[in-house]
JSON list of C-alpha atoms in Angstrom, two decimals:
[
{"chain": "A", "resi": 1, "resn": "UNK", "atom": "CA", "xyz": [108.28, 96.37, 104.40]},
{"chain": "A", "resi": 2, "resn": "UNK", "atom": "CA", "xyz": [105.91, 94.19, 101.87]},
{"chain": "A", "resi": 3, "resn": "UNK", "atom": "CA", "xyz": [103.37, 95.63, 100.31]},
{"chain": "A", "resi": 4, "resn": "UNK", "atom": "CA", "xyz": [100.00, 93.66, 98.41]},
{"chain": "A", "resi": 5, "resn": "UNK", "atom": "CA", "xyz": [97.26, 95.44, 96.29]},
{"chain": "A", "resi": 6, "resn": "UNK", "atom": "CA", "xyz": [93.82, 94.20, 97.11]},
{"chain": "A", "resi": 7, "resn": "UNK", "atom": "CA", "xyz": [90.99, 94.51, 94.44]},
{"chain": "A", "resi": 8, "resn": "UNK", "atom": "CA", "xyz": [88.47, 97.20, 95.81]},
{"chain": "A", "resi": 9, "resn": "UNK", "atom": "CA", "xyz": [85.13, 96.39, 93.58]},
{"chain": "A", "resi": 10, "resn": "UNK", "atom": "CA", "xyz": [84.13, 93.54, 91.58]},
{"chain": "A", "resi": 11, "resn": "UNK", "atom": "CA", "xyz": [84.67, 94.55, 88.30]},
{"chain": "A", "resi": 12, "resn": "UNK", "atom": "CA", "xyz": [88.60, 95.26, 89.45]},
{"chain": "A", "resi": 13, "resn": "UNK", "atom": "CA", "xyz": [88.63, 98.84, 88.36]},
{"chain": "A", "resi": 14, "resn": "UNK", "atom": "CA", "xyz": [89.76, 100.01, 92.08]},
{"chain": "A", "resi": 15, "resn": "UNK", "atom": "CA", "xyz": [92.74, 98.55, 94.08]},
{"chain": "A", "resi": 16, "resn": "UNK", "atom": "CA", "xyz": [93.93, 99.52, 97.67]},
{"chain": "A", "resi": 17, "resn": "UNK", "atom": "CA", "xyz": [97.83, 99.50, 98.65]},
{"chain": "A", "resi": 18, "resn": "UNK", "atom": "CA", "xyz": [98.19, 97.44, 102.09]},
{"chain": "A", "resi": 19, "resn": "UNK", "atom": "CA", "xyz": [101.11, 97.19, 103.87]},
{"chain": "A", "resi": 20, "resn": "UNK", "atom": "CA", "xyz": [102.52, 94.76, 106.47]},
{"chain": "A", "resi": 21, "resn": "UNK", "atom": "CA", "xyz": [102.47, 96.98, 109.00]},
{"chain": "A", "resi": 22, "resn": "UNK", "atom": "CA", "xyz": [98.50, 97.44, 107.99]},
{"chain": "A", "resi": 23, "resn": "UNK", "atom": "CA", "xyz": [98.30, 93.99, 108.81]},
{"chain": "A", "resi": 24, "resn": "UNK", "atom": "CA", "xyz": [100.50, 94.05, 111.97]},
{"chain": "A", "resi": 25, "resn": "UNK", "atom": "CA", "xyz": [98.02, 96.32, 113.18]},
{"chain": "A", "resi": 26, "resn": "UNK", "atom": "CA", "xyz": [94.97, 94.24, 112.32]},
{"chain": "A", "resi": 27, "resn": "UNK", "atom": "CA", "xyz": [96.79, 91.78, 114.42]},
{"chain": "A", "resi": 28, "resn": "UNK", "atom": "CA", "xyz": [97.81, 93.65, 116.96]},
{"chain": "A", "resi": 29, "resn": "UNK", "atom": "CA", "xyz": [94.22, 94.75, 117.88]},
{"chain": "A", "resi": 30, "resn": "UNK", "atom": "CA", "xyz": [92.57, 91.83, 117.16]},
{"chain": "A", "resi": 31, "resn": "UNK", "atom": "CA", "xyz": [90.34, 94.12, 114.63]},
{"chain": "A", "resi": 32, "resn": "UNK", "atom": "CA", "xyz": [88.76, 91.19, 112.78]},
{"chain": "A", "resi": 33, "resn": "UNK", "atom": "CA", "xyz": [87.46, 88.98, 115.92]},
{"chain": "A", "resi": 34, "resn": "UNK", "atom": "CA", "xyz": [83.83, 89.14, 116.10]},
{"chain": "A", "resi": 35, "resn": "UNK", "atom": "CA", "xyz": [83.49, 91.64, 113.26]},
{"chain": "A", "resi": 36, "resn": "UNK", "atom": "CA", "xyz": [81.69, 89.21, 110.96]},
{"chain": "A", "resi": 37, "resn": "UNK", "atom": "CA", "xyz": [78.36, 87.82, 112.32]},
{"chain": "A", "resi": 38, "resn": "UNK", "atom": "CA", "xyz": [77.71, 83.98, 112.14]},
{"chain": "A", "resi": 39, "resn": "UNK", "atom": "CA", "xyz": [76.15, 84.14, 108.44]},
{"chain": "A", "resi": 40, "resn": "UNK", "atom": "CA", "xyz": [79.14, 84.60, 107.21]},
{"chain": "A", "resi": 41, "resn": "UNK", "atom": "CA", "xyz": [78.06, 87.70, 104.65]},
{"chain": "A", "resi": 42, "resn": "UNK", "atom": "CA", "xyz": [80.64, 91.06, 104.44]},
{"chain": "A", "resi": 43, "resn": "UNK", "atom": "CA", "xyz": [78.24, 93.49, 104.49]},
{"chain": "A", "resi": 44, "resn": "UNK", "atom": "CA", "xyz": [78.70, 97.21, 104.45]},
{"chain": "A", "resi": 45, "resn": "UNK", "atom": "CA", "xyz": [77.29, 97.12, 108.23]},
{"chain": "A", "resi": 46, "resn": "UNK", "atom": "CA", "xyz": [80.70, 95.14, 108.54]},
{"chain": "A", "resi": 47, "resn": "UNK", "atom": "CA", "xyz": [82.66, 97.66, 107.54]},
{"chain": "A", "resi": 48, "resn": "UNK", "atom": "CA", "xyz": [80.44, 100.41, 109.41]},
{"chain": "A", "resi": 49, "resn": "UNK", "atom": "CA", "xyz": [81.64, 98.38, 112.62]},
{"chain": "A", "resi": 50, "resn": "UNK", "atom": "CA", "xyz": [85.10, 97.84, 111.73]},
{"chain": "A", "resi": 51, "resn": "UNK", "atom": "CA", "xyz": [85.15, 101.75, 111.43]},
{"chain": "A", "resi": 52, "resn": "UNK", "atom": "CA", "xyz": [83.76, 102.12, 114.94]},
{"chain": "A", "resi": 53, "resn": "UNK", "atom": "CA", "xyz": [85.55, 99.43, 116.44]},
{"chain": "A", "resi": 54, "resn": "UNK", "atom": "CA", "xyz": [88.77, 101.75, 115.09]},
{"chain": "A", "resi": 55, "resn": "UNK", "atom": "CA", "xyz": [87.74, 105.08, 116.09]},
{"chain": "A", "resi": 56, "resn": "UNK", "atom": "CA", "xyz": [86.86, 103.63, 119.88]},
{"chain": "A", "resi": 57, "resn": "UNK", "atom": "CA", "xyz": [90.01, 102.06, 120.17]},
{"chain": "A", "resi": 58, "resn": "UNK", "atom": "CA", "xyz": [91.97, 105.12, 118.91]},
{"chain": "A", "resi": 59, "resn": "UNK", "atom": "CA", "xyz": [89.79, 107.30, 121.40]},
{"chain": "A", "resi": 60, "resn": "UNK", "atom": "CA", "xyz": [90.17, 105.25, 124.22]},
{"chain": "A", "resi": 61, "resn": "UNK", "atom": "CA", "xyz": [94.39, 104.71, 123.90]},
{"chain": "A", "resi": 62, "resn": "UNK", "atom": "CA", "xyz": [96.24, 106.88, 126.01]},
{"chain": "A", "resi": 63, "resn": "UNK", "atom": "CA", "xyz": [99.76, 106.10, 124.08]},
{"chain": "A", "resi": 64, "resn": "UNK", "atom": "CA", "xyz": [100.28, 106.05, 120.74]},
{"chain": "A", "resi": 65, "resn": "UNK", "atom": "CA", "xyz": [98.01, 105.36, 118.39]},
{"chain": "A", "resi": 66, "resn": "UNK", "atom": "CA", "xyz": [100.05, 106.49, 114.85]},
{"chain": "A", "resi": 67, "resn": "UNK", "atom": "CA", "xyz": [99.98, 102.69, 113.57]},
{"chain": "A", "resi": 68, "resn": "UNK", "atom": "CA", "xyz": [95.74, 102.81, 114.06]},
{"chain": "A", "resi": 69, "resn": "UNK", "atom": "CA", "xyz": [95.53, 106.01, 112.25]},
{"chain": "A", "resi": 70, "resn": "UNK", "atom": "CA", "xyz": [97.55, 104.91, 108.94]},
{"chain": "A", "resi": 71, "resn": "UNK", "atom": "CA", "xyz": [95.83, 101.90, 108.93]},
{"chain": "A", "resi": 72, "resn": "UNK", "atom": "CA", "xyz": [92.72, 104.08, 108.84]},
{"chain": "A", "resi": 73, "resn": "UNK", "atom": "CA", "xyz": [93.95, 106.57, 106.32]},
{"chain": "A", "resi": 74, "resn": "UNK", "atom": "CA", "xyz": [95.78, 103.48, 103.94]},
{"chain": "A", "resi": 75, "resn": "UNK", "atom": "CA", "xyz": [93.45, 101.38, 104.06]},
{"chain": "A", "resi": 76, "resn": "UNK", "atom": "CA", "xyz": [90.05, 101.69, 106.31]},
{"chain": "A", "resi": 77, "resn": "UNK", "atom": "CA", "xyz": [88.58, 104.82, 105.32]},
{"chain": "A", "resi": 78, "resn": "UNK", "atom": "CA", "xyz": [90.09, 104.63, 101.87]},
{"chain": "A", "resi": 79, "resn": "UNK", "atom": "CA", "xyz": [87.93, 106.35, 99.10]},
{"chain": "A", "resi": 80, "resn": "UNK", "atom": "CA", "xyz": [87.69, 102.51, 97.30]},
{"chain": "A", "resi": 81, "resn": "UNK", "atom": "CA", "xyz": [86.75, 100.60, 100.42]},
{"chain": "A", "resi": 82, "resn": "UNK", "atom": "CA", "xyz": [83.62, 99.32, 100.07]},
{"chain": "A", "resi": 83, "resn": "UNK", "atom": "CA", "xyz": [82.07, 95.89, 101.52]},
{"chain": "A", "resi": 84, "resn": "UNK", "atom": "CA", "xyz": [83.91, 94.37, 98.40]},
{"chain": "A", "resi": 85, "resn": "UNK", "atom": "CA", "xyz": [87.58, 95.50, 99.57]},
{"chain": "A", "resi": 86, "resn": "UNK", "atom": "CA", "xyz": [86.65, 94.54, 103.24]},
{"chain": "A", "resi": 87, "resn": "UNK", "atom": "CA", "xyz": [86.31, 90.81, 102.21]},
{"chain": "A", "resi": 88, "resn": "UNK", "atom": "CA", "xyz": [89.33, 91.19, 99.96]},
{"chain": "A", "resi": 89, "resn": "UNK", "atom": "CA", "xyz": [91.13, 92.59, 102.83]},
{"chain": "A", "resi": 90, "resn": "UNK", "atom": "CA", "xyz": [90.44, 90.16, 105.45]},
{"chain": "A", "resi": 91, "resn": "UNK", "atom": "CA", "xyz": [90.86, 87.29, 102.93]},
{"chain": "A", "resi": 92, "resn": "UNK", "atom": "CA", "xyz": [94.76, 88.43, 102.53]},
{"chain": "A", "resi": 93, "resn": "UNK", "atom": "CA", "xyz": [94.64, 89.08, 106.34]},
{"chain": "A", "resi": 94, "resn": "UNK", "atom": "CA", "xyz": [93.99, 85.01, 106.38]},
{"chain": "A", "resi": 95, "resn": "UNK", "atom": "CA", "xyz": [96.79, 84.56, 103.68]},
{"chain": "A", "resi": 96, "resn": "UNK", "atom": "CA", "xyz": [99.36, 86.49, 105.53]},
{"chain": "A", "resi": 97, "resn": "UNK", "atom": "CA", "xyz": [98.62, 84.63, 108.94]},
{"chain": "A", "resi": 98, "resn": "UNK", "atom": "CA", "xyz": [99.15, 81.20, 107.51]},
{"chain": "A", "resi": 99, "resn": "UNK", "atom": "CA", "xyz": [102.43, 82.61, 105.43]},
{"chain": "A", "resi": 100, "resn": "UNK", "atom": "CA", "xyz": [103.79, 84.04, 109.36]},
{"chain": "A", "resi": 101, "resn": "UNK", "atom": "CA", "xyz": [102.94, 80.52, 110.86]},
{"chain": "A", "resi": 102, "resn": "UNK", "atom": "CA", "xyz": [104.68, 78.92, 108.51]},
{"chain": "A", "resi": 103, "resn": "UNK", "atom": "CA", "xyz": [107.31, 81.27, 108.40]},
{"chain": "A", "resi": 104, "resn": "UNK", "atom": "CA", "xyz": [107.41, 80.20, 112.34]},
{"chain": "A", "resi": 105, "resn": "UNK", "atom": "CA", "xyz": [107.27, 76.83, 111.38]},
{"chain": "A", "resi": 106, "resn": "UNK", "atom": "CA", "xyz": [109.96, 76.72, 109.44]},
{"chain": "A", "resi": 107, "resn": "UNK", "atom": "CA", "xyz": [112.51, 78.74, 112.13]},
{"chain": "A", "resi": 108, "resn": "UNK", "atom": "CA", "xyz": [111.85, 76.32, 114.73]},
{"chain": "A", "resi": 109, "resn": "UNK", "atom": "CA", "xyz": [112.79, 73.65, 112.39]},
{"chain": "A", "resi": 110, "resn": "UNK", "atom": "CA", "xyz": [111.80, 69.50, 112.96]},
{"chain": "A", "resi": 111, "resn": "UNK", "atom": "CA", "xyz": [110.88, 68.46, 116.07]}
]
């Protein structure tokens, strides 16, 4: 399994290990629709709901939840993630979605 390193603050003193199952989950829940508001801005309120929006869906699964859980101990309630990481982490969520389309792409062949 792939693994990237996402910068956690500005100055690039703190990094956060994500795997591709971290963003298998992301995908798999959906966890970034509607998190951002229409400005636009990555806000620690952001991440606040990104956190809630996580612990509601692990309370309210009846089957396993183990890939929600490491992707909140790896990544979302990491000791570096701040607003900062957030963006950084939904930015490579973007650039990992257009690498698996065109991975798709590119299996399908020509039409």
């Amino acid at each position: 399994m792939k693994t990237y390193t996402i910068q956690a603050n500005l100055s690039g003193t703190r990094r956060i290990t994500v795997s591709e199952t971290n963003l298998v989950t992301i995908e798999k829940y959906g966890l970034f629709r509607h998190l951002i508001d229409s400005n636009g801005i990555v806000d620690e309120s952001v991440l606040d709901k990104l956190k809630l929006n996580v612990r509601s869906l692990i309370a309210s699964k009846e089957e396993d939840t183990k890939d929600l859980l490491d992707l909140c101990i790896d990544v979302v309630y990491h000791k570096n993630m701040k607003a900062f990481g957030l963006q950084q982490l939904i930015r490579l969520y973007l650039e990992w979605l257009s690498q698996e389309d065109d991975d798709d792409e590119t299996e399908e062949g020509p039409s």
